[in-house]
Amino acid sequence: MRNANMTIGSSNLKEPTMRITRSRAKALGSSGGLPPRHPSVRQDNKQGLGAQGTKYKRSASDENNPVTNASTACQQPKRRAVLRDVTNVLCENSYMNCINRSKFQVKKFSDTRNSKVTPAILVKRPHNEDRKENTIEEAKKVKIEKSQEHCSQARFKDLTLTHPSKYITPAQCGFVDLMPVNRSLPTAIAVPNTTEKDETKVCQKQEGSDSLGIADIDSKHKDPLMCSLYAPDIYSNLHAMELDRRPSFNYMEKLQRDVNKGMRGILIDWLVEVSEEYRLVPDTLYLTVHLIDRFLSENYIEKQKLQLLGVTCMLIASKYEEICAPRVEEFCFITDNTYSKEEVVRMESLVLNFLGFQLAAPTTKKFLRRFVQAAQASYEVPSVELEFMANYLAELTLVDYSFLKFLPSITAASAVFLAKWTLDQSNHPWNPTLEHYTSYTALELKTTVLLLQDLQLNTSGSTLNAIREKYRQPKFKSVATLSSPEPVQSLF
């Protein structure tokens, strides 16, 4: 490496040709091969003025010190600015100040874009002037916002004058008392033209339903758990789902060879007793039967595993419907330990994987709640017997394999039809309200109602009496002992 030469009396220094690192500078400085980065004190005192006539300012401590060598010049640390107190408040204030300044600078640039560009001069201002500048900038920002708001209001007024048909006033909406008064804002409100059409359609629909004698069962419930606002949409969705997730109605003839209809009836009759033993809700029983039928529709099973399938489906339904579901050991105990815990868990995994973990199903019980509510609309006082009778008739269909060919909604509507006729033969059980909410006419329910009446009277002489014994209890008003003196065939 070539040593750098320094000429006395001139300020031009020849820089080395290679990159100087800190380690190399320290080595060269100790050997005397690297010149100092700044002129020495003696040179400044001799020359007085530099090449361009500027005088170097030195402190008193530098004048008294001897000549600094190259090593001290290279090792001199840089001066760094002292960090201020950094807190969330200061950051937030500084952030807002930066935003205000940027907005002001953009506005200033837009106003002076045609003026001459002057070179920027950085001047250090005192702290009081910065405060004044901030207040001036904030005042200008407020003025700019007011001018923009005024322009937007003027444009809005122009729109209301040019397109009067697209805007209505609050007085026309009937919301004058509810809206806050604001003098600075225009009184017109922009709304789409379809609002008036939708309101007229709703009014016409309500007037039409009142003229037909259809009671609105979703208007008198203040309980949010009743979902009165969403009930029509929920049940329209359930009507669509019952077509997709329904079991096959002839899987006994097509797929199952080791299991027959009688075995299925005995299993379900026993599961009714299990649900009563563990005090399970009716939804658990309906879902259990639904899961059994869906699994048997596409999976062959031996009769030794049929009871295992039944308790496993009840375990799954309990986990889905119950707050505190029975444990696996309890279902093993109820089968007299015929199946082990490992077998139940293995069957549970098999059923869930077959269903794809889609357990929600539109069972008869879900539609029955809605239809009983519509039937109670014609009563001045809600009838408990009507609800128990409808539940009793609907549960009788769980044991009968032939009712798989009917949709759950049809079965629920038929149960309400026959329950009303059993309790009261003075009036026709079907009315416009029930026809509206069930979407079925009385003639469409004829086949199902007649078959349901045969189950009620037990014309086949079935010995499966778990459901009948259940509804003979006084807590269910002993509805299983009631029957209509007149046959239901006279209504069709």
Coordinates of N, CA and C in Angstrom, one line a residue, residues 135-327:
T135 N -50.0 24.7 16.2 CA -51.4 25.3 16.4 C -51.9 26.0 15.1
I136 N -50.9 26.6 14.3 CA -51.3 27.2 13.0 C -51.7 26.1 12.0
E137 N -50.9 25.0 12.0 CA -51.3 23.9 11.1 C -52.6 23.3 11.5
E138 N -52.9 23.1 12.8 CA -54.2 22.5 13.2 C -55.3 23.4 12.8
A139 N -55.1 24.8 12.9 CA -56.2 25.7 12.5 C -56.5 25.7 11.0
K140 N -55.4 25.5 10.3 CA -55.5 25.4 8.8 C -56.2 24.1 8.4
K141 N -55.9 23.1 9.2 CA -56.5 21.8 8.9 C -58.0 21.8 9.1
V142 N -58.4 22.5 10.2 CA -59.9 22.6 10.5 C -60.6 23.4 9.4
K143 N -59.9 24.5 8.9 CA -60.5 25.3 7.9 C -60.6 24.4 6.6
I144 N -59.6 23.6 6.3 CA -59.7 22.8 5.1 C -60.8 21.8 5.2
E145 N -61.0 21.1 6.4 CA -62.1 20.2 6.6 C -63.4 20.8 6.5
K146 N -63.6 22.0 7.0 CA -64.8 22.7 6.9 C -65.2 23.1 5.5
S147 N -64.2 23.5 4.7 CA -64.4 23.8 3.3 C -64.8 22.6 2.5
Q148 N -64.1 21.4 2.8 CA -64.5 20.1 2.1 C -65.9 19.7 2.5
E149 N -66.3 19.9 3.8 CA -67.7 19.5 4.2 C -68.7 20.4 3.5
H150 N -68.3 21.7 3.4 CA -69.3 22.6 2.7 C -69.4 22.2 1.3
C151 N -68.3 21.8 0.6 CA -68.4 21.4 -0.8 C -69.3 20.1 -0.9
S152 N -69.1 19.1 0.0 CA -69.9 17.9 -0.1 C -71.3 18.2 0.2
Q153 N -71.6 19.1 1.1 CA -73.1 19.5 1.3 C -73.7 20.1 0.1
A154 N -72.9 21.0 -0.6 CA -73.4 21.6 -1.8 C -73.6 20.6 -2.9
R155 N -72.7 19.6 -3.0 CA -72.9 18.6 -4.0 C -74.1 17.7 -3.7
F156 N -74.3 17.4 -2.4 CA -75.5 16.6 -2.0 C -76.8 17.3 -2.3
K157 N -76.8 18.7 -2.0 CA -78.0 19.4 -2.3 C -78.3 19.4 -3.8
D158 N -77.2 19.5 -4.6 CA -77.4 19.5 -6.1 C -78.0 18.2 -6.5
L159 N -77.5 17.1 -5.9 CA -78.1 15.7 -6.3 C -79.5 15.6 -5.9
T160 N -79.9 16.2 -4.7 CA -81.3 16.1 -4.3 C -82.2 16.9 -5.2
L161 N -81.7 18.0 -5.8 CA -82.5 18.8 -6.7 C -82.6 18.1 -8.1
T162 N -81.5 17.5 -8.5 CA -81.5 16.9 -9.9 C -82.2 15.6 -9.9
H163 N -82.1 14.8 -8.8 CA -82.8 13.5 -8.8 C -83.7 13.4 -7.6
P164 N -84.8 14.1 -7.7 CA -85.7 14.1 -6.5 C -86.4 12.7 -6.3
S165 N -86.5 11.9 -7.3 CA -87.2 10.6 -7.1 C -86.4 9.6 -6.3
K166 N -85.1 9.8 -6.2 CA -84.3 8.8 -5.5 C -84.1 9.1 -4.0
Y167 N -84.7 10.2 -3.6 CA -84.5 10.6 -2.2 C -85.8 10.9 -1.5
I168 N -85.9 10.6 -0.3 CA -87.1 10.9 0.5 C -86.6 11.6 1.8
T169 N -87.5 12.3 2.4 CA -87.2 13.0 3.6 C -87.5 12.2 4.8
P170 N -87.0 12.5 6.0 CA -87.3 11.7 7.2 C -88.8 11.7 7.6
A171 N -89.5 12.8 7.2 CA -90.9 12.9 7.6 C -91.7 11.8 6.8
Q172 N -91.2 11.6 5.5 CA -91.9 10.6 4.7 C -91.7 9.2 5.2
C173 N -90.5 9.0 5.8 CA -90.2 7.6 6.4 C -90.9 7.4 7.7
G174 N -91.3 8.5 8.4 CA -91.9 8.3 9.7 C -90.9 8.2 10.8
F175 N -89.6 8.7 10.6 CA -88.6 8.6 11.6 C -88.1 9.9 12.1
V176 N -89.0 10.9 12.1 CA -88.6 12.3 12.5 C -88.3 12.3 14.0
D177 N -89.1 11.6 14.8 CA -88.9 11.7 16.2 C -87.7 10.9 16.7
L178 N -87.3 9.9 15.9 CA -86.2 9.1 16.3 C -84.8 9.6 15.8
M179 N -84.8 10.5 14.8 CA -83.5 10.9 14.3 C -83.0 12.2 15.0
P180 N -81.7 12.3 15.3 CA -81.2 13.5 16.0 C -81.2 14.7 15.0
V181 N -81.5 15.8 15.6 CA -81.6 17.0 14.7 C -80.2 17.6 14.5
N182 N -79.9 17.9 13.3 CA -78.6 18.5 13.0 C -78.8 19.5 11.9
R183 N -78.6 20.8 12.3 CA -79.0 21.9 11.4 C -78.0 22.0 10.3
S184 N -76.8 21.6 10.5 CA -75.8 21.7 9.4 C -75.9 20.7 8.3
L185 N -76.6 19.6 8.6 CA -76.7 18.5 7.6 C -78.0 18.7 6.8
P186 N -78.1 18.3 5.5 CA -79.3 18.4 4.7 C -80.4 17.4 5.3
T187 N -81.6 17.7 5.0 CA -82.7 17.0 5.5 C -83.1 15.8 4.7
A188 N -82.5 15.7 3.5 CA -82.8 14.6 2.6 C -81.9 13.4 2.9
I189 N -82.5 12.2 2.8 CA -81.8 10.9 3.0 C -81.8 10.1 1.8
A190 N -80.7 9.6 1.3 CA -80.6 8.8 0.1 C -80.9 7.4 0.4
V191 N -81.9 6.8 -0.2 CA -82.3 5.4 -0.1 C -82.6 4.8 -1.4
P192 N -82.4 3.5 -1.6 CA -82.7 2.9 -2.9 C -84.2 2.9 -3.2
N193 N -84.5 2.8 -4.5 CA -85.9 2.8 -4.9 C -86.6 1.6 -4.5
T194 N -85.9 0.5 -4.2 CA -86.5 -0.8 -3.9 C -87.1 -0.9 -2.5
T195 N -86.8 0.1 -1.7 CA -87.3 0.1 -0.3 C -88.8 0.2 -0.3
E196 N -89.4 1.1 -1.0 CA -90.8 1.3 -1.1 C -91.5 0.1 -1.6
K197 N -90.9 -0.5 -2.6 CA -91.5 -1.7 -3.2 C -91.5 -2.9 -2.2
D198 N -90.4 -3.0 -1.5 CA -90.3 -4.1 -0.5 C -91.3 -3.9 0.6
E199 N -91.5 -2.6 1.1 CA -92.4 -2.3 2.2 C -93.9 -2.6 1.7
T200 N -94.1 -2.2 0.5 CA -95.5 -2.5 0.0 C -95.8 -4.0 -0.1
K201 N -94.7 -4.8 -0.5 CA -94.9 -6.2 -0.6 C -95.2 -6.8 0.8
V202 N -94.4 -6.3 1.8 CA -94.6 -6.9 3.1 C -96.0 -6.5 3.6
C203 N -96.4 -5.3 3.4 CA -97.8 -4.9 3.8 C -98.8 -5.7 3.1
Q204 N -98.7 -5.9 1.8 CA -99.7 -6.7 1.1 C -99.7 -8.1 1.6
K205 N -98.5 -8.7 2.0 CA -98.5 -10.0 2.5 C -99.2 -10.1 3.8
Q206 N -98.9 -9.1 4.7 CA -99.6 -9.2 6.0 C -101.1 -9.0 5.9
E207 N -101.5 -8.1 5.0 CA -102.9 -7.9 4.8 C -103.6 -9.1 4.2
G208 N -102.9 -9.8 3.3 CA -103.4 -11.0 2.7 C -103.5 -12.1 3.7
S209 N -102.5 -12.3 4.6 CA -102.6 -13.3 5.6 C -103.7 -13.0 6.6
D210 N -103.9 -11.8 7.0 CA -105.0 -11.4 7.9 C -106.3 -11.7 7.3
S211 N -106.5 -11.4 6.0 CA -107.8 -11.7 5.4 C -108.0 -13.2 5.2
L212 N -107.0 -14.0 5.1 CA -107.2 -15.5 5.0 C -107.3 -16.1 6.4
G213 N -107.2 -15.4 7.5 CA -107.3 -16.0 8.8 C -106.1 -16.7 9.3
I214 N -104.9 -16.3 8.8 CA -103.7 -16.9 9.2 C -103.1 -16.1 10.4
A215 N -102.9 -16.8 11.5 CA -102.3 -16.1 12.7 C -100.8 -16.1 12.6
D216 N -100.2 -14.9 13.0 CA -98.8 -14.8 13.0 C -98.2 -15.3 14.4
I217 N -97.6 -16.4 14.3 CA -97.1 -17.1 15.5 C -95.7 -16.6 16.0
D218 N -95.1 -15.7 15.1 CA -93.8 -15.2 15.4 C -93.8 -13.8 15.9
S219 N -94.9 -13.2 16.2 CA -95.0 -11.8 16.6 C -95.2 -11.6 18.1
K220 N -95.6 -12.6 18.8 CA -95.9 -12.4 20.2 C -94.8 -12.9 21.2
H221 N -93.8 -13.4 20.7 CA -92.7 -14.0 21.5 C -91.6 -13.0 21.7
K222 N -91.4 -12.6 23.0 CA -90.3 -11.7 23.3 C -89.0 -12.4 23.7
D223 N -89.1 -13.7 23.9 CA -88.0 -14.5 24.3 C -87.0 -14.7 23.1
P224 N -85.8 -14.2 23.3 CA -84.8 -14.3 22.1 C -84.5 -15.8 21.8
L225 N -84.7 -16.7 22.8 CA -84.4 -18.1 22.5 C -85.4 -18.7 21.5
M226 N -86.5 -18.1 21.3 CA -87.5 -18.6 20.3 C -87.1 -18.3 18.9
C227 N -86.2 -17.3 18.7 CA -85.7 -17.0 17.3 C -86.9 -16.6 16.4
S228 N -87.7 -15.7 16.9 CA -88.9 -15.4 16.1 C -88.6 -14.7 14.8
L229 N -87.5 -13.9 14.8 CA -87.2 -13.3 13.5 C -86.7 -14.2 12.5
Y230 N -86.0 -15.3 12.9 CA -85.4 -16.2 12.0 C -86.1 -17.5 11.8
A231 N -87.2 -17.7 12.5 CA -87.9 -19.0 12.5 C -88.3 -19.4 11.1
P232 N -88.9 -18.5 10.3 CA -89.3 -18.9 8.9 C -88.2 -19.3 8.1
D233 N -87.0 -18.6 8.2 CA -85.9 -19.1 7.4 C -85.3 -20.4 7.9
I234 N -85.3 -20.6 9.2 CA -84.8 -21.8 9.8 C -85.6 -23.0 9.3
Y235 N -86.9 -22.9 9.3 CA -87.7 -24.1 8.9 C -87.8 -24.2 7.4
S236 N -87.6 -23.2 6.7 CA -87.5 -23.4 5.2 C -86.2 -24.1 4.9
N237 N -85.2 -23.9 5.6 CA -83.9 -24.6 5.4 C -84.1 -26.1 5.9
L238 N -84.8 -26.3 7.0 CA -85.0 -27.7 7.4 C -85.8 -28.5 6.4
H239 N -86.8 -27.8 5.7 CA -87.6 -28.5 4.7 C -86.7 -29.0 3.5
A240 N -85.7 -28.1 3.2 CA -84.7 -28.5 2.2 C -83.8 -29.6 2.6
M241 N -83.4 -29.6 3.9 CA -82.4 -30.6 4.4 C -83.0 -32.0 4.5
E242 N -84.3 -32.0 4.8 CA -84.9 -33.4 5.0 C -85.0 -34.2 3.7
L243 N -84.8 -33.6 2.6 CA -84.7 -34.3 1.4 C -83.3 -34.9 1.1
D244 N -82.3 -34.2 1.7 CA -80.9 -34.6 1.4 C -80.4 -35.7 2.5
R245 N -80.8 -35.5 3.7 CA -80.3 -36.3 4.8 C -81.3 -37.3 5.3
R246 N -82.0 -37.9 4.4 CA -83.0 -38.9 4.9 C -82.5 -40.3 4.6
P247 N -82.7 -41.2 5.5 CA -82.3 -42.6 5.3 C -83.1 -43.3 4.2
S248 N -82.6 -44.4 3.7 CA -83.3 -45.2 2.7 C -84.5 -45.9 3.4
F249 N -85.6 -45.9 2.6 CA -86.9 -46.5 3.2 C -87.0 -48.0 2.9
N250 N -86.0 -48.5 2.1 CA -86.1 -50.0 1.8 C -84.8 -50.7 2.0
Y251 N -84.0 -50.2 3.0 CA -82.7 -50.8 3.1 C -82.8 -52.2 3.7
M252 N -83.9 -52.6 4.4 CA -84.0 -53.9 4.9 C -84.1 -54.9 3.7
E253 N -84.8 -54.6 2.7 CA -85.0 -55.4 1.5 C -83.8 -55.5 0.6
K254 N -83.0 -54.4 0.5 CA -81.9 -54.3 -0.4 C -80.6 -54.7 0.1
L255 N -80.3 -54.3 1.4 CA -79.0 -54.5 1.9 C -78.9 -55.4 3.1
Q256 N -79.7 -55.3 4.0 CA -79.6 -56.1 5.2 C -80.2 -57.5 5.0
R257 N -79.4 -58.5 5.4 CA -79.8 -59.9 5.3 C -79.9 -60.6 6.7
D258 N -79.2 -60.1 7.6 CA -79.2 -60.7 9.0 C -80.1 -59.9 10.0
V259 N -80.6 -58.8 9.6 CA -81.4 -58.0 10.4 C -82.7 -57.7 9.7
N260 N -83.8 -57.8 10.4 CA -85.2 -57.6 9.8 C -85.9 -56.4 10.6
K261 N -87.1 -56.2 10.2 CA -87.9 -55.1 10.7 C -88.2 -55.3 12.2
G262 N -88.5 -56.5 12.5 CA -88.8 -56.8 13.9 C -87.7 -56.5 14.9
M263 N -86.4 -56.9 14.4 CA -85.2 -56.6 15.3 C -85.0 -55.1 15.4
R264 N -85.3 -54.4 14.4 CA -85.1 -52.9 14.5 C -86.2 -52.4 15.5
G265 N -87.4 -52.8 15.4 CA -88.4 -52.4 16.3 C -88.1 -52.7 17.8
I266 N -87.6 -53.9 18.0 CA -87.2 -54.3 19.4 C -86.1 -53.4 19.9
L267 N -85.1 -53.1 19.1 CA -84.0 -52.3 19.5 C -84.5 -50.9 19.8
I268 N -85.3 -50.3 19.0 CA -85.8 -48.9 19.3 C -86.7 -48.9 20.5
D269 N -87.5 -49.9 20.7 CA -88.4 -50.0 21.9 C -87.5 -50.1 23.2
W270 N -86.4 -50.8 23.1 CA -85.5 -50.9 24.2 C -84.8 -49.5 24.4
L271 N -84.4 -48.8 23.4 CA -83.8 -47.5 23.5 C -84.7 -46.5 24.1
V272 N -86.0 -46.6 23.9 CA -86.9 -45.7 24.6 C -86.8 -45.9 26.1
E273 N -86.7 -47.1 26.6 CA -86.6 -47.4 28.0 C -85.2 -46.8 28.5
V274 N -84.2 -47.0 27.7 CA -82.9 -46.4 28.1 C -82.9 -44.9 28.2
S275 N -83.6 -44.2 27.3 CA -83.7 -42.8 27.4 C -84.5 -42.4 28.6
E276 N -85.5 -43.1 29.0 CA -86.2 -42.8 30.2 C -85.4 -43.1 31.5
E277 N -84.5 -44.1 31.4 CA -83.7 -44.5 32.5 C -82.7 -43.3 32.8
Y278 N -82.1 -42.8 31.8 CA -81.1 -41.7 31.9 C -81.7 -40.3 31.8
R279 N -83.0 -40.2 31.6 CA -83.8 -39.0 31.5 C -83.2 -38.1 30.4
L280 N -83.1 -38.7 29.2 CA -82.6 -37.9 28.1 C -83.8 -37.2 27.4
V281 N -83.4 -36.1 26.7 CA -84.5 -35.3 26.1 C -85.0 -36.0 24.9
P282 N -86.2 -35.7 24.4 CA -86.8 -36.4 23.2 C -85.9 -36.2 22.0
D283 N -85.2 -35.1 21.8 CA -84.4 -34.9 20.6 C -83.3 -35.9 20.5
T284 N -82.8 -36.4 21.7 CA -81.7 -37.4 21.7 C -82.3 -38.7 21.1
L285 N -83.5 -39.1 21.5 CA -84.1 -40.3 21.0 C -84.4 -40.3 19.5
Y286 N -84.9 -39.1 19.0 CA -85.2 -39.0 17.6 C -83.9 -39.0 16.8
L287 N -82.9 -38.4 17.3 CA -81.6 -38.4 16.6 C -80.9 -39.8 16.6
T288 N -81.1 -40.5 17.7 CA -80.5 -41.8 17.8 C -81.1 -42.7 16.7
V289 N -82.5 -42.7 16.6 CA -83.1 -43.5 15.5 C -82.7 -43.1 14.1
H290 N -82.6 -41.8 14.0 CA -82.1 -41.3 12.6 C -80.7 -41.8 12.3
L291 N -79.8 -41.8 13.2 CA -78.4 -42.2 13.0 C -78.4 -43.7 12.7
I292 N -79.2 -44.5 13.4 CA -79.3 -45.9 13.2 C -79.7 -46.2 11.7
D293 N -80.8 -45.5 11.3 CA -81.3 -45.8 10.0 C -80.4 -45.3 8.9
R294 N -79.7 -44.2 9.1 CA -78.7 -43.7 8.1 C -77.5 -44.7 8.0
F295 N -77.1 -45.3 9.1 CA -76.0 -46.2 9.0 C -76.4 -47.5 8.4
L296 N -77.6 -48.0 8.7 CA -78.0 -49.3 8.2 C -78.4 -49.1 6.7
S297 N -78.6 -47.9 6.2 CA -79.0 -47.7 4.8 C -77.8 -48.0 3.9
E298 N -76.6 -48.0 4.4 CA -75.4 -48.1 3.5 C -74.4 -49.1 4.1
N299 N -74.6 -49.7 5.2 CA -73.6 -50.5 5.8 C -74.3 -51.8 6.3
Y300 N -73.7 -52.9 5.9 CA -74.2 -54.2 6.3 C -73.7 -54.5 7.7
I301 N -74.6 -55.0 8.6 CA -74.3 -55.3 10.0 C -74.9 -56.6 10.4
E302 N -74.2 -57.3 11.2 CA -74.7 -58.6 11.8 C -75.6 -58.3 13.0
K303 N -76.5 -59.3 13.2 CA -77.5 -59.1 14.3 C -76.8 -59.0 15.7
Q304 N -75.6 -59.6 15.8 CA -74.9 -59.6 17.1 C -74.4 -58.2 17.4
K305 N -74.2 -57.4 16.3 CA -73.7 -56.0 16.5 C -74.8 -54.9 16.4
L306 N -76.1 -55.4 16.3 CA -77.2 -54.4 16.2 C -77.3 -53.6 17.5
Q307 N -77.3 -54.3 18.6 CA -77.4 -53.5 19.9 C -76.2 -52.6 20.2
L308 N -75.1 -53.1 19.7 CA -73.9 -52.2 19.8 C -74.0 -50.9 19.0
L309 N -74.6 -51.1 17.8 CA -74.9 -49.9 17.0 C -75.9 -49.0 17.7
G310 N -76.9 -49.6 18.3 CA -77.9 -48.8 19.0 C -77.4 -47.9 20.1
V311 N -76.6 -48.5 21.0 CA -76.0 -47.8 22.2 C -75.0 -46.8 21.7
T312 N -74.3 -47.1 20.6 CA -73.3 -46.2 20.1 C -73.9 -44.9 19.5
C313 N -75.0 -45.1 18.8 CA -75.7 -44.0 18.2 C -76.4 -43.2 19.3
M314 N -76.8 -43.8 20.4 CA -77.4 -43.0 21.5 C -76.3 -42.2 22.2
L315 N -75.1 -42.8 22.3 CA -74.0 -42.1 22.9 C -73.6 -40.9 22.0
I316 N -73.6 -41.0 20.7 CA -73.3 -39.9 19.8 C -74.4 -38.8 19.9
A317 N -75.6 -39.2 19.9 CA -76.7 -38.3 20.0 C -76.8 -37.6 21.4
S318 N -76.4 -38.3 22.4 CA -76.3 -37.6 23.7 C -75.2 -36.6 23.8
K319 N -74.1 -36.9 23.2 CA -73.0 -35.8 23.1 C -73.5 -34.6 22.3
Y320 N -74.3 -34.8 21.3 CA -74.8 -33.7 20.5 C -75.9 -32.9 21.1
E321 N -76.9 -33.6 21.8 CA -78.1 -32.9 22.3 C -78.0 -32.6 23.8
E322 N -77.4 -33.5 24.6 CA -77.5 -33.3 26.0 C -76.5 -32.4 26.6
I323 N -76.8 -31.8 27.8 CA -75.9 -31.0 28.5 C -74.8 -31.8 29.2
C324 N -75.3 -32.9 29.9 CA -74.4 -33.8 30.5 C -74.7 -35.2 30.0
A325 N -74.0 -35.7 29.0 CA -74.2 -36.9 28.4 C -73.7 -38.1 29.2
P326 N -74.4 -39.2 29.2 CA -73.9 -40.4 30.0 C -72.5 -40.9 29.4
R327 N -71.8 -41.5 30.3 CA -70.4 -41.9 29.9 C -70.5 -43.2 29.1

